[in-house]
Structures are given as C-alpha cells and as structure tokens.
Short mmCIF file of C-alpha atoms in Angstrom, two decimals:
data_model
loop_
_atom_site.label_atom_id
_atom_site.label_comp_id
_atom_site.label_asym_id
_atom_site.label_seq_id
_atom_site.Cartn_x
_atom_site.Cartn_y
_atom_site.Cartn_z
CA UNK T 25 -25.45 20.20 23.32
CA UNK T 26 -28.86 20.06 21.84
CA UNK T 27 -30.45 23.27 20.00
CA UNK T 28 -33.79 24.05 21.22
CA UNK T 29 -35.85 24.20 18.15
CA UNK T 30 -38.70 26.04 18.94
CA UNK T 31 -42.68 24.38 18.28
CA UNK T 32 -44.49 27.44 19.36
CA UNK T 33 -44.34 30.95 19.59
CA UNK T 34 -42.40 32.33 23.01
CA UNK T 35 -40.84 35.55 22.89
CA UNK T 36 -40.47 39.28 24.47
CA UNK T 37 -39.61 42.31 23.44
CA UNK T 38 -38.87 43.11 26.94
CA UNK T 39 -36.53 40.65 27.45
CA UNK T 40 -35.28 39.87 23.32
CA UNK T 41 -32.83 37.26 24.34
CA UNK T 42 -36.30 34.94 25.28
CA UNK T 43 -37.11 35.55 21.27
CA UNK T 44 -38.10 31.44 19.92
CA UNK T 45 -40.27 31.07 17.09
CA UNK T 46 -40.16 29.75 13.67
CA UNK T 47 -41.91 31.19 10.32
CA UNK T 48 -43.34 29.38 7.80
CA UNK T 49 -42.79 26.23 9.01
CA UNK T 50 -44.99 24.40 11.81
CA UNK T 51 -44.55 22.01 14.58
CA UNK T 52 -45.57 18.62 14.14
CA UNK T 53 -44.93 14.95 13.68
CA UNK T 54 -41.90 15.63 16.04
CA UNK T 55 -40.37 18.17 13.23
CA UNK T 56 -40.95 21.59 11.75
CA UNK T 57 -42.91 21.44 8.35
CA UNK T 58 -43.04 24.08 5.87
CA UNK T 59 -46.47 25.57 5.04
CA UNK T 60 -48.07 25.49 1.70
CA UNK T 61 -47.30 27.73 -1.28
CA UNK T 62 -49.74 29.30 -3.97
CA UNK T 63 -49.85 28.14 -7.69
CA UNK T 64 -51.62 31.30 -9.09
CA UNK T 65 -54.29 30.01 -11.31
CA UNK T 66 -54.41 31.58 -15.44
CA UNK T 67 -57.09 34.09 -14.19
CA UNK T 68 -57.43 38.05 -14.73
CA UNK T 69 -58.18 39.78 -11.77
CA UNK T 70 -58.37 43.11 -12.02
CA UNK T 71 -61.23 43.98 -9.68
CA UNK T 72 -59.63 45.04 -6.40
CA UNK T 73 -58.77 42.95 -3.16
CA UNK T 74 -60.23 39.62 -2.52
CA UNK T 75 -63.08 40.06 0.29
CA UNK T 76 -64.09 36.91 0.60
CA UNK T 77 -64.11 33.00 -0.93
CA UNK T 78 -66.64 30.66 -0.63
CA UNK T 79 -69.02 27.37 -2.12
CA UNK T 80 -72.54 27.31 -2.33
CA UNK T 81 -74.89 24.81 -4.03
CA UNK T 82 -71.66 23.13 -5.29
CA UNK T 83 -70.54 26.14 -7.14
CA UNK T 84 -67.21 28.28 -6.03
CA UNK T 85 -68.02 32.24 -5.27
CA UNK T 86 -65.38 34.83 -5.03
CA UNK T 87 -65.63 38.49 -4.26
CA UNK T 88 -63.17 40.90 -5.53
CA UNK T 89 -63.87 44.52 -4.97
CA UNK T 90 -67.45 45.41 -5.49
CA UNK T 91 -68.08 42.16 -7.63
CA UNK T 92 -69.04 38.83 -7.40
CA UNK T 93 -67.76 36.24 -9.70
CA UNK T 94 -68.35 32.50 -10.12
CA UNK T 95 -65.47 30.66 -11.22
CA UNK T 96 -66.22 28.63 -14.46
CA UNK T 97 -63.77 26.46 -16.86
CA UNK T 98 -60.81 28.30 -15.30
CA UNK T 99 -62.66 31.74 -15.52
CA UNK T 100 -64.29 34.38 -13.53
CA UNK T 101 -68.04 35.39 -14.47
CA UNK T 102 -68.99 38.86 -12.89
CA UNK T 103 -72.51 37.51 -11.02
CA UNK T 104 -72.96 41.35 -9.78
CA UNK T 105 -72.03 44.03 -7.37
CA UNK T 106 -71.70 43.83 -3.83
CA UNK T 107 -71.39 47.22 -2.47
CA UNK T 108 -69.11 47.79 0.27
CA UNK T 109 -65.08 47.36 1.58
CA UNK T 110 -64.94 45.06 4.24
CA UNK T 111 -65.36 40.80 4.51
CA UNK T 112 -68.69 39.34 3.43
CA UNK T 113 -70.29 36.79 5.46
CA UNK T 114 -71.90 34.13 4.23
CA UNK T 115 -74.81 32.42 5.36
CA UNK T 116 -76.03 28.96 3.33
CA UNK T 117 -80.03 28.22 3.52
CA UNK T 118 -81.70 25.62 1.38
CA UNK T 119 -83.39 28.03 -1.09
CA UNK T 120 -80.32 30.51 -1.05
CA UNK T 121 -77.62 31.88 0.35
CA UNK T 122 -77.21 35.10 2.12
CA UNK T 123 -74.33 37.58 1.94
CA UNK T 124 -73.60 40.39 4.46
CA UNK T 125 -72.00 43.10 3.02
CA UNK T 126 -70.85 44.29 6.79
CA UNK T 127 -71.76 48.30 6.82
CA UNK T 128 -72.81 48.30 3.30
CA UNK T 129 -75.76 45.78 2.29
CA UNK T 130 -77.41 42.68 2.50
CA UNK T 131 -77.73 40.43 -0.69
CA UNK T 132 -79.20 36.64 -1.41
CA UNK T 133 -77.51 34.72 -4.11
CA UNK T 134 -80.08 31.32 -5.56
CA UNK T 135 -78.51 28.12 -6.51
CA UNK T 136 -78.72 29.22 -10.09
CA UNK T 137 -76.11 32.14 -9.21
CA UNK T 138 -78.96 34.90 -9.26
CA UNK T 139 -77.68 37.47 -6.97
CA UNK T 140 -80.12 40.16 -5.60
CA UNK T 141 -79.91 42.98 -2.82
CA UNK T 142 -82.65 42.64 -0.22
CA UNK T 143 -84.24 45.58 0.37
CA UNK T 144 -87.18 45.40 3.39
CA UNK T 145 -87.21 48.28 5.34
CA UNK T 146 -87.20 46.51 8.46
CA UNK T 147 -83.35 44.62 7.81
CA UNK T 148 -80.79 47.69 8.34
CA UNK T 149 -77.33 47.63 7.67
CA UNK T 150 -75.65 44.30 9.03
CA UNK T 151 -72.22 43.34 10.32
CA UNK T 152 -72.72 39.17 10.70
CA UNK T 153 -75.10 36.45 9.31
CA UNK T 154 -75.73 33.21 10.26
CA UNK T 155 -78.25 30.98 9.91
CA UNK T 156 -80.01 28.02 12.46
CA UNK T 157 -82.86 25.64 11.25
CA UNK T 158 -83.77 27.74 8.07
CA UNK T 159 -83.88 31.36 10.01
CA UNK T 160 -81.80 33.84 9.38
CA UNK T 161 -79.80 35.67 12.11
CA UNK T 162 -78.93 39.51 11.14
CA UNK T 163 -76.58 41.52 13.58
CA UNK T 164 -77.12 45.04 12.58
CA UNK T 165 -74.42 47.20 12.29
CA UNK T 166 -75.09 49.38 15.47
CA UNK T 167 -75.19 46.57 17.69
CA UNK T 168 -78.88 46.10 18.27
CA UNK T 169 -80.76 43.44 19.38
CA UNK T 170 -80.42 40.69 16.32
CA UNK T 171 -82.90 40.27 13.58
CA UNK T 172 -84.22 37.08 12.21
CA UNK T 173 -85.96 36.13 8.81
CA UNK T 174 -88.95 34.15 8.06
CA UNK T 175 -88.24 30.58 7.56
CA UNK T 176 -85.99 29.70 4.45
CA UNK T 177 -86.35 33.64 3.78
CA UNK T 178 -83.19 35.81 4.29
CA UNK T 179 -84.77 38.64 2.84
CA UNK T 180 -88.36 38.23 4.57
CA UNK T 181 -88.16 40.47 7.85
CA UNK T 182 -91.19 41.10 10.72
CA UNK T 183 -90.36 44.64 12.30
CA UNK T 184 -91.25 42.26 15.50
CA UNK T 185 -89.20 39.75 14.59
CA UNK T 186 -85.86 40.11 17.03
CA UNK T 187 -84.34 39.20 20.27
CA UNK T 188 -81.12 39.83 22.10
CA UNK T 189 -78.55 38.28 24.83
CA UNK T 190 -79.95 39.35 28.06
CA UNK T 191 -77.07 38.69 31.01
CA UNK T 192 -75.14 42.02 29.57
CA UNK T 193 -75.95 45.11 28.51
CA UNK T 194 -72.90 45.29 25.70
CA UNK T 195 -73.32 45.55 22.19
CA UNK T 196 -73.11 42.47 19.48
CA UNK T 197 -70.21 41.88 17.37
CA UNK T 198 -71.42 38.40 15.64
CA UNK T 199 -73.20 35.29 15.88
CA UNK T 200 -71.72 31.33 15.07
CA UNK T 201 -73.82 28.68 14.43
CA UNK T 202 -71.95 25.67 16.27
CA UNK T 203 -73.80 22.27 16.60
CA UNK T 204 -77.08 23.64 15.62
CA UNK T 205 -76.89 25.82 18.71
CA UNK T 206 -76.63 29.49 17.88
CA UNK T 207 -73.95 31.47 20.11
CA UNK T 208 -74.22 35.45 20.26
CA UNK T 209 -70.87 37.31 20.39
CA UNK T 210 -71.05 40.05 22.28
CA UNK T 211 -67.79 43.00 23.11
CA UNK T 212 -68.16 41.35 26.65
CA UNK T 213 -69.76 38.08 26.61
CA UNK T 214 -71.15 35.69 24.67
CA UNK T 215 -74.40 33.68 25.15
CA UNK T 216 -75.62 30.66 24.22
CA UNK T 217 -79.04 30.39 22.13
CA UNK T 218 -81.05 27.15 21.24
CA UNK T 219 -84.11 27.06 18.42
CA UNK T 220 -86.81 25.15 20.56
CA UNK T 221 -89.04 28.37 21.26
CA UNK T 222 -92.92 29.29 19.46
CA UNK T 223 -93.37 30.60 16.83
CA UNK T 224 -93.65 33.80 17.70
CA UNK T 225 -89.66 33.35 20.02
CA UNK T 226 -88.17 30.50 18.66
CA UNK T 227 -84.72 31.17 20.16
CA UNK T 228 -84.75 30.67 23.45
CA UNK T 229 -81.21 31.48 26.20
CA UNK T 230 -79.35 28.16 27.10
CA UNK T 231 -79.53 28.55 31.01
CA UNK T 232 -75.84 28.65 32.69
CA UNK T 233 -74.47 29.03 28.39
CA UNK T 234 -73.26 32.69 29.26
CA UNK T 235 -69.63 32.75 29.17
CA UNK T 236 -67.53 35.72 30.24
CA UNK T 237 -65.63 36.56 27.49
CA UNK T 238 -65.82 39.54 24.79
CA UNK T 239 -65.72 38.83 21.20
CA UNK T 240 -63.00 40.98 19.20
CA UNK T 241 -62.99 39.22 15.58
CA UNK T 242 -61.70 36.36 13.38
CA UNK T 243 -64.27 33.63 14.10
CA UNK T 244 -63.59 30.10 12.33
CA UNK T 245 -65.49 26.90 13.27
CA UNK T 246 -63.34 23.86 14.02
CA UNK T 247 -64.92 20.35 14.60
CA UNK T 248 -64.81 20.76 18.50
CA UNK T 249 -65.28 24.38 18.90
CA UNK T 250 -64.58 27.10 17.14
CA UNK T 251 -61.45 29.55 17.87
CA UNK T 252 -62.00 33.63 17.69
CA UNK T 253 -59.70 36.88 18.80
CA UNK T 254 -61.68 37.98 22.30
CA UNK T 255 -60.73 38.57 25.27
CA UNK T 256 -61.61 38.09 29.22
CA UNK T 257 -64.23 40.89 30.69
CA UNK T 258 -61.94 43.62 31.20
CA UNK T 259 -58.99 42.19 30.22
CA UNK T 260 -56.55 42.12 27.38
CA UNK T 261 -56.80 40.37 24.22
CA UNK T 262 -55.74 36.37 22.89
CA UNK T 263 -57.14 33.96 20.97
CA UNK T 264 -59.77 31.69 22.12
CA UNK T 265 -61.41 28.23 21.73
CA UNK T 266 -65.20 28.34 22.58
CA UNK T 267 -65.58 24.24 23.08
CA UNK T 268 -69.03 22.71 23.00
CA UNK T 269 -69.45 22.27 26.40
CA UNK T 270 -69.62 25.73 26.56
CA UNK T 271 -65.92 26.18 27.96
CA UNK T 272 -64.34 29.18 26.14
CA UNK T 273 -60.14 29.23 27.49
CA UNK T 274 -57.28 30.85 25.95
CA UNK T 275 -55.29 29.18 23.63
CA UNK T 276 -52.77 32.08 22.07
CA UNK T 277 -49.22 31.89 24.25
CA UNK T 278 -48.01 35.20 26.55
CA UNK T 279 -45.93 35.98 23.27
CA UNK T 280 -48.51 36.51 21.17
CA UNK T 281 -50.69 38.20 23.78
CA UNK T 282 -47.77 40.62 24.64
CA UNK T 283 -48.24 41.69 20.34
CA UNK T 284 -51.72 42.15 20.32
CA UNK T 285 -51.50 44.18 23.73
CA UNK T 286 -48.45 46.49 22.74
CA UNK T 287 -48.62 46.50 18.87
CA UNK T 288 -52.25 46.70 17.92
CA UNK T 289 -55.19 49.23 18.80
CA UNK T 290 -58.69 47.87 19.83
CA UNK T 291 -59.55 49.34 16.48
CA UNK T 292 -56.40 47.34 14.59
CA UNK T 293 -57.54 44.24 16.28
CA UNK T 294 -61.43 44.56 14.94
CA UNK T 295 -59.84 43.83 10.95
CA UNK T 296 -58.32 40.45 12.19
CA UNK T 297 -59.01 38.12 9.38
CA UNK T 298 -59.23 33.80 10.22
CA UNK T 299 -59.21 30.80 8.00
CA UNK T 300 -58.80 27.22 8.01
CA UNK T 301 -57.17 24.50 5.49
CA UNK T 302 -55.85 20.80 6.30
CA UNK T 303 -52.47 20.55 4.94
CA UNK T 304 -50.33 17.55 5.26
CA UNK T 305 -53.23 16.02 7.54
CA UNK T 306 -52.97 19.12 10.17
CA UNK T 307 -56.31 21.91 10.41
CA UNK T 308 -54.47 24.86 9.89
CA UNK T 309 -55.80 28.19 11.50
CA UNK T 310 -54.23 30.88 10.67
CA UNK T 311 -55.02 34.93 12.34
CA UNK T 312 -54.22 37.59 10.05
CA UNK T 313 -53.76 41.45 11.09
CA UNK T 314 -52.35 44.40 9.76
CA UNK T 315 -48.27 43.17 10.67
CA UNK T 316 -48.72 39.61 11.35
CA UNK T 317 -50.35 36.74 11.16
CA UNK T 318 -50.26 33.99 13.65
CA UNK T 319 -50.85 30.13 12.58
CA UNK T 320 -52.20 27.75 14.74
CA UNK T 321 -51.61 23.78 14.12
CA UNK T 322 -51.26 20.62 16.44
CA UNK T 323 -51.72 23.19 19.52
CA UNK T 324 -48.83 25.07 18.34
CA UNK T 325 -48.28 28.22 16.90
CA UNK T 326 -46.11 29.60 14.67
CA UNK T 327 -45.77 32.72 12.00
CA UNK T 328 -46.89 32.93 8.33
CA UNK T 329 -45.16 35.85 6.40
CA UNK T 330 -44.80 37.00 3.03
CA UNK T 331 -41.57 38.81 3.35
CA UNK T 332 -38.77 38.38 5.94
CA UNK T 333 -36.36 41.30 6.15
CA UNK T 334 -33.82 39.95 8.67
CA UNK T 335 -36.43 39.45 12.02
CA UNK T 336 -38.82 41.85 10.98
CA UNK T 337 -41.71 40.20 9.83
CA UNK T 338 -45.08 41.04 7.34
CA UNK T 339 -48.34 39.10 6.90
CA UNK T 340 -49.08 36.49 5.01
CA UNK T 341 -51.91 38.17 2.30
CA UNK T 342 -53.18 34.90 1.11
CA UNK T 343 -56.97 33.96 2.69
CA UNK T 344 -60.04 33.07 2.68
CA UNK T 345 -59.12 29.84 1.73
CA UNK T 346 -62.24 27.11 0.74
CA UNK T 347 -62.40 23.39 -0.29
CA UNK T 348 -64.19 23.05 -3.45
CA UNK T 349 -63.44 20.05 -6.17
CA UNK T 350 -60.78 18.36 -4.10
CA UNK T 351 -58.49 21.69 -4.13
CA UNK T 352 -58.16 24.53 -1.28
CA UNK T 353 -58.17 27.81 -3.13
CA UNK T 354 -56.94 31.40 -1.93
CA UNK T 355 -56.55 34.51 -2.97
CA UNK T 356 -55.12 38.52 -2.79
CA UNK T 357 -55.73 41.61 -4.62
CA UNK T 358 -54.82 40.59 -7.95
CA UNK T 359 -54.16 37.10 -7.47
CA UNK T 360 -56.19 33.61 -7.48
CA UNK T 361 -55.09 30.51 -6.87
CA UNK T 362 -54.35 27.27 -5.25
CA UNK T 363 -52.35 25.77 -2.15
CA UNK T 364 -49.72 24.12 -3.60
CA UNK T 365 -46.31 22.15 -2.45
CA UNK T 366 -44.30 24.49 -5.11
CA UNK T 367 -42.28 26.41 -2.89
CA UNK T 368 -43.25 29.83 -3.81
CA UNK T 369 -46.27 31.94 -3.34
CA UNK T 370 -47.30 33.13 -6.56
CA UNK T 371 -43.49 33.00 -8.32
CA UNK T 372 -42.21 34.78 -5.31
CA UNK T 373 -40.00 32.64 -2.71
CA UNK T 374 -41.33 31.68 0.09
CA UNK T 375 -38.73 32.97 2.95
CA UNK T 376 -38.10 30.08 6.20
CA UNK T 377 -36.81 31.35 9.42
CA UNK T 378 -35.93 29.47 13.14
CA UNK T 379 -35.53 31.78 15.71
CA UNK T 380 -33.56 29.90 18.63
CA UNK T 381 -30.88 30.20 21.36
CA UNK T 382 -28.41 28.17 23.06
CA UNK T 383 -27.51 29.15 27.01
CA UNK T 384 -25.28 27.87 29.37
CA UNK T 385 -26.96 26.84 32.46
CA UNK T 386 -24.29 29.04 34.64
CA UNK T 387 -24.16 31.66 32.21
CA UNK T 388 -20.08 30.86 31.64
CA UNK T 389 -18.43 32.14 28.20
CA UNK T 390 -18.78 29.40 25.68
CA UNK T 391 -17.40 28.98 21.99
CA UNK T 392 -19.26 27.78 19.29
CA UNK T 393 -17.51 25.23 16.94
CA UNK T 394 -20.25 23.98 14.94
CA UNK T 395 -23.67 22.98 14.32
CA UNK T 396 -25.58 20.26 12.59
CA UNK T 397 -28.81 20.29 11.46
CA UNK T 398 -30.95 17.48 10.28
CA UNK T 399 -33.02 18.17 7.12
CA UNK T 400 -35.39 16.68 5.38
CA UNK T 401 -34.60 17.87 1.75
CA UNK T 402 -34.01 16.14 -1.40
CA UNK T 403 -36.75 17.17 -3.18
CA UNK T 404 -34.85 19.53 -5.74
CA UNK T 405 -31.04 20.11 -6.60
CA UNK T 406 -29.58 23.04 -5.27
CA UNK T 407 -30.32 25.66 -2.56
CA UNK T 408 -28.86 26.65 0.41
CA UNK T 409 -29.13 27.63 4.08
CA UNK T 410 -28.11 29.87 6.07
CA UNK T 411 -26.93 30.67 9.86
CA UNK T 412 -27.15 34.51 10.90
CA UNK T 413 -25.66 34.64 15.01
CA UNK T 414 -26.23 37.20 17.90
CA UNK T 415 -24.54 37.89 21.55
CA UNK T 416 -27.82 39.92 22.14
CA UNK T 417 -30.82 38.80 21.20
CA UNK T 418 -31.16 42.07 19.38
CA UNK T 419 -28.72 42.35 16.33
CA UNK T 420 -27.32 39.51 14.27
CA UNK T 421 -24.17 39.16 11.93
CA UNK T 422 -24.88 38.20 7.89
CA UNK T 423 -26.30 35.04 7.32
CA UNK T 424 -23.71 32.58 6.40
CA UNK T 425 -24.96 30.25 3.40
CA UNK T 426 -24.26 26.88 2.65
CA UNK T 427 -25.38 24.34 -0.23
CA UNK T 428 -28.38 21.77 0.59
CA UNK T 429 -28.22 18.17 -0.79
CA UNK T 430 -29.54 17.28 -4.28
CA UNK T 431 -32.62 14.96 -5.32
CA UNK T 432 -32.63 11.80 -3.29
CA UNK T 433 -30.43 13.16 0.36
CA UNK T 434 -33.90 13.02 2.30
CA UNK T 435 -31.99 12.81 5.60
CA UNK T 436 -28.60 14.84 5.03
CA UNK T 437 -27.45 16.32 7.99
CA UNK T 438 -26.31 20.12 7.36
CA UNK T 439 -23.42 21.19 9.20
CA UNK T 440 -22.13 24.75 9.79
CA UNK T 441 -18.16 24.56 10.85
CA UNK T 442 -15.81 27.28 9.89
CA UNK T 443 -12.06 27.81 10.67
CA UNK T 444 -11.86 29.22 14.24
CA UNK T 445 -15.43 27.87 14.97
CA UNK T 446 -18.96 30.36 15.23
CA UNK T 447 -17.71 32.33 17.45
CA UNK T 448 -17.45 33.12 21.28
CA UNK T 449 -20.86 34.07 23.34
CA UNK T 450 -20.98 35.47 27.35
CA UNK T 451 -23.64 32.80 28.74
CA UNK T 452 -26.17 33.19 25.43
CA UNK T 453 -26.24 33.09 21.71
CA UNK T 454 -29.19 33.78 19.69
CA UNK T 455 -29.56 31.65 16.36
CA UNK T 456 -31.84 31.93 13.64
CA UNK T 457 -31.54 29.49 10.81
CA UNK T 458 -32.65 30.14 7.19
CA UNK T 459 -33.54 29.57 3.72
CA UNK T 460 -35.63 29.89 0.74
CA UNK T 461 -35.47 25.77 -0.25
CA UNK T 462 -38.67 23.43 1.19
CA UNK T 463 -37.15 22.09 3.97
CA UNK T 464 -38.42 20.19 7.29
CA UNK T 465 -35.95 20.37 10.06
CA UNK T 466 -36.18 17.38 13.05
CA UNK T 467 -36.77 19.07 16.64
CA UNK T 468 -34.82 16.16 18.31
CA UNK T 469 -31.41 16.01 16.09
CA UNK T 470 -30.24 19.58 16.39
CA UNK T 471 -27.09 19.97 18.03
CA UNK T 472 -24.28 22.56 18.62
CA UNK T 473 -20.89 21.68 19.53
CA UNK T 474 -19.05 23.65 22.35
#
C-alpha cells in the first residue's frame, strides 16, 4: 500500500485523524524538499529585534531596534535612529528612499546613507508607504484619506494634497504598488488607483478595479500578483492572491483557514509578517504569526518552524529576507545572516516532520509490518530517522530511530521493520516521520506493508 505523503497543508482539529502536513520541507519536483538554513554571519548585534531588511541605491539596510545600520566589509554602521516597535516600510524614489516608521515616524534615507526624520506638519503619523511615478503615498495611522508628496519629495506635503477609495466607507490598512498601478487596501475592500489625473488629482479610481475583499496584513509582491492575509466582506480570514487582472481569490487551504479562525484574534492576525526568497528555483512565501508560520511554494503549502516538540509546532523567527550581492540575507533579534544549505539555523538543528496516515478503505483492523521510505540523502555520514505511530490521530508512541546512509547513498531506501511488525491499527494509523539530517523524501515511492 502506498503512504500518502502529504504536498499541502490539510488538517482539523475537529476531526485530528484528517491531520497531513509536513514541516520544513516543501512540495515540489514530485518530492518533499527541505527548506533553507541560516549561516549566521561574524556580526554583533546587540540592538534589539530585527524590524526590517532591505537594499537601496545598491547598498544593504537593516533595522534593529531603534537603529539603522548599513552593512559594510562584514560590519554594521549605526546610520541613525528610527523611533518606533513595529515593521518599517520602505518606499524607493530616485532621489531617496522613504521609511515608515508605522505609529512612530516618517524618515528619508539619500543614496549617500544620510538618514533624516521628515517633519512637515501636514504628514502625521503613518502606517504604509509606497510610491507610484515619483509621488509618495502616506496612509496615516488613523485610517484617513491617503497623503501624497510632491514629486520625487517624500518629505514635501500640500495640506490639500490627498485622496481616498470612494466605493466604501472603511478605513485604510495599506497601499501596493503593482504594475505601476497603485491598489488601496482597505479593512473591507480594496480599490484600484491609476496616475493619469492633473496636477492638482493625479490618481484617478480604475472603474470596475474595486474588489470585495478586506485587507488584514502581510503584503508581498509576486511577479503575477501579489499575495496578502485578508479576507471576504464579512467573512473569515485566508490568504489571498490579488492577480493583475484585478481577480483577488483565496489561495490558503480550509486547514489553514480553520487556524487563523480558531487560534488567532483579529488583533493577532494584524502582526502577520510576509517575505519572499527563491530557493532551489521555487519563490518561497512564507506568513509568519505569533504560533506559526505558513510557507507557500509551487501552490502548496507547508509549515516552517523553529522548534518541534512532538506535533506542537513554533514559528520560524527568521525574515525579512532581501537579495543583495548574489546572497538572500535574514535575520532575528540578535542574529544576522544568510540562507544557507547547512542544515541548521544559526548552529541549532533544523527539526523535519511528515505528518501522514494510512486507512483502510472499509475501515477493517490492519497490521503494520513495515515501511520503506525513499530518501534522497548522502550528503553527510551519519544521522538518523525516525517513525513515531498513533491509533488516534491524537497521541503518538516514541519515535523509533534508525541510521541514514553515508556520503554517496543518494537514493537509499529507508526501511522501518521490527520483530512482530509496527503494530496493529482499527481502520487508521497516523504516521509522522522524522529527523534532524537534510533529507528529501519522494511522494510516489512511499509504501507500507500490511
């Protein structure tokens, strides 16, 4: 009998024995691949948590607590403060860049890393940033109608200078920049917005661009749309992808939408942190809240962790990961670094888990006598992996350990058998495979033997 190995996430903690995901390693080229570690770079960091990553004018940015640093000959050179707690946003112009301290303050930062707070009376406390043509879009923090600059200005603001969606009443949460058309995110809609207006208006509503659905958090541009957490007009939440055609549908699976409904408050939901990275030539999204975060890759999702205690699962801390000198770096509180194909993040292991079932079509008692597992390995000596079994869906025995192949047995097949055989199941057995070792594990070659 084939093992189901799972390439997205479906599960229910209404009905556990439905539970199929993996973590840490993601669905494609037929097989499950294991996401990148961390190589933390020789770097003091001492500031506070990471609040954001990013490149301007060929230079690499990084803010950690109230500073900014560039990052020079393996070094980080304090550029200034940047008040606040929360995720900067970034907006690039040609003169300079603007930052949005959300709640806190609005900065510009030149090409010759010259950082300095803007301070016109007329731009308030902002939440978002974006920029379209050389203006600058503010969303203030209340919600307000938006505010934008003078022309290659961040920090030059009219008091008459503003303009708002107009279909709904609700408040704005953001704004993307997506094809040179400039989408407004609203809590219950978002609207599309094109720069072809006077002077005096020059963004003007997209007729038939309003789409019905509220914007939560965790925007990230792809190169066909770009993916946030919303959800429907008075519905509950998921993850999106806003195409350009102006087509925004629901990507996240009923498993993931059953977490963010039960697990999180509106208020939880509003921190959701997003990035993107190519690794092993697959855009990796990944969604990071307070007790998970969700990757998306190929159309498939899976979970990132940092720590596995049996199925219990915690978030992966590593983000705002950016491309700069032919290298994707990341970062935490106290940590900076690089993706990396070491097998650890940051000296610690990273932990690999498959979360699958077998079931008898009738539901008729069944014994387990074995079960093979095709792994791609090879690529150090030593390590194990482990089997951990469950009549239940709920609780599962020890994990039963056995060695991996050394250097060179790329395609060894791994096979649990014990005396007396894994045991006897009523209709269903839950199965979750693991290990510490880089692995990738073929979805069409997994087979139990009954």
């Amino acid at each position: 009998m084939k093992l189901p190995i799972p390439k997205t996430i479906r599960s229910s903690k209404v009905v556990p024995k439905e539970r199929e995901y993996s973590v840490n390693l993601f669905f494609a080229d037929n097989k499950l691949l294991p996401r990148p570690g961390v190589e933390q770079l020789d770097v003091e960091v001492t500031s506070g948590e990471c609040r954001g990553l990013f490149v301007y004018s060929e230079r690499l940015y990084g803010v950690f607590g109230t500073h900014l640093y560039r990052y020079v000959d393996n070094s980080l050179v304090n550029v200034g403060t940047i008040e606040g707690t929360d995720p900067i946003k970034v907006a690039k112009g040609f003169n300079h860049a603007a930052i949005c301290s959300p709640n806190a303050g609005n900065y510009t930062l030149s090409k010759t890393s010259v950082l300095a707070e803007i301070t016109d009376p007329d731009l308030p406390t902002c939440i978002d940033v974006e920029v379209v043509n050389g203006y600058f879009i503010w969303v203030p923090a209340n919600g307000d109608p938006l505010i934008y600059s003078a022309v290659g200005d961040a920090g030059d603001i009219d008091p008459l200078d503003f303009f708002d969606a107009e279909i709904l009443p609700d408040k704005n949460a953001g704004v993307v920049n997506f094809r040179n058309d400039l989408f407004v995110l609203g809590e219950d809609s978002i609207e599309r917005f094109r720069q072809v207006g006077p002077d005096d208006s020059p963004f003007l509503r997209v007729e038939g661009g309003n789409i019905p659905n509220g914007y939560i958090s965790g925007k990230i541009l792809s190169e066909r749309a770009f993916l946030f957490l919303g959800r429907n007009k008075e519905q509950g939440p998921g993850f999106f992808s806003m195409e350009i055609s102006g087509a925004a549908g629901r990507i996240s699976t009923p498993a993931i939408d059953e977490i963010l409904e039960r697990e999180y408050s509106l208020t939880e939901l509003h921190d959701c942190k997003s990035q993107r990275f190519q690794w092993r030539g697959f855009d990796v999204y990944v969604f990071t809240l307070r007790r998970h975060s969700f990757a998306f890759v190929n159309g498939n999702w899976c979970f990132f962790s940092s720590e596995l205690d049996q199925q219990n699962l915690t978030p992966w801390d590593y983000q705002y990961s950016v491309y700069y000198n032919g290298t994707f770096y990341t970062a935490k509180s106290g940590v900076f670094g690089t993706y990396s194909t070491v097998n650890t993040d940051a000296g610690e292991n990273i932990q690999h888990s498959i979360m699958t079932f077998a079931r008898h079509e009738e539901k008729i008692p069944f014994t387990i006598d074995y079960l093979t597992l095709e792994v791609a390995q090879g690529v150090s000596d030593g390590g194990s992996i482990a089997i951990s079994m469950s009549r239940d869906g709920k609780t599962y025995s020890d994990r039963y350990f056995i060695p991996l192949g050394n250097v060179g047995q790329y395609e060894r097949e791994v096979e649990f058998r014990v005396p007396g055989g894994l045991g006897q199941y009523d209709g269903y057995a839950g199965i979750e495979i693991y290990t510490t070792s880089p692995i990738s594990v073929a979805i069409d070659n997994t087979v139990i033997g009954i």
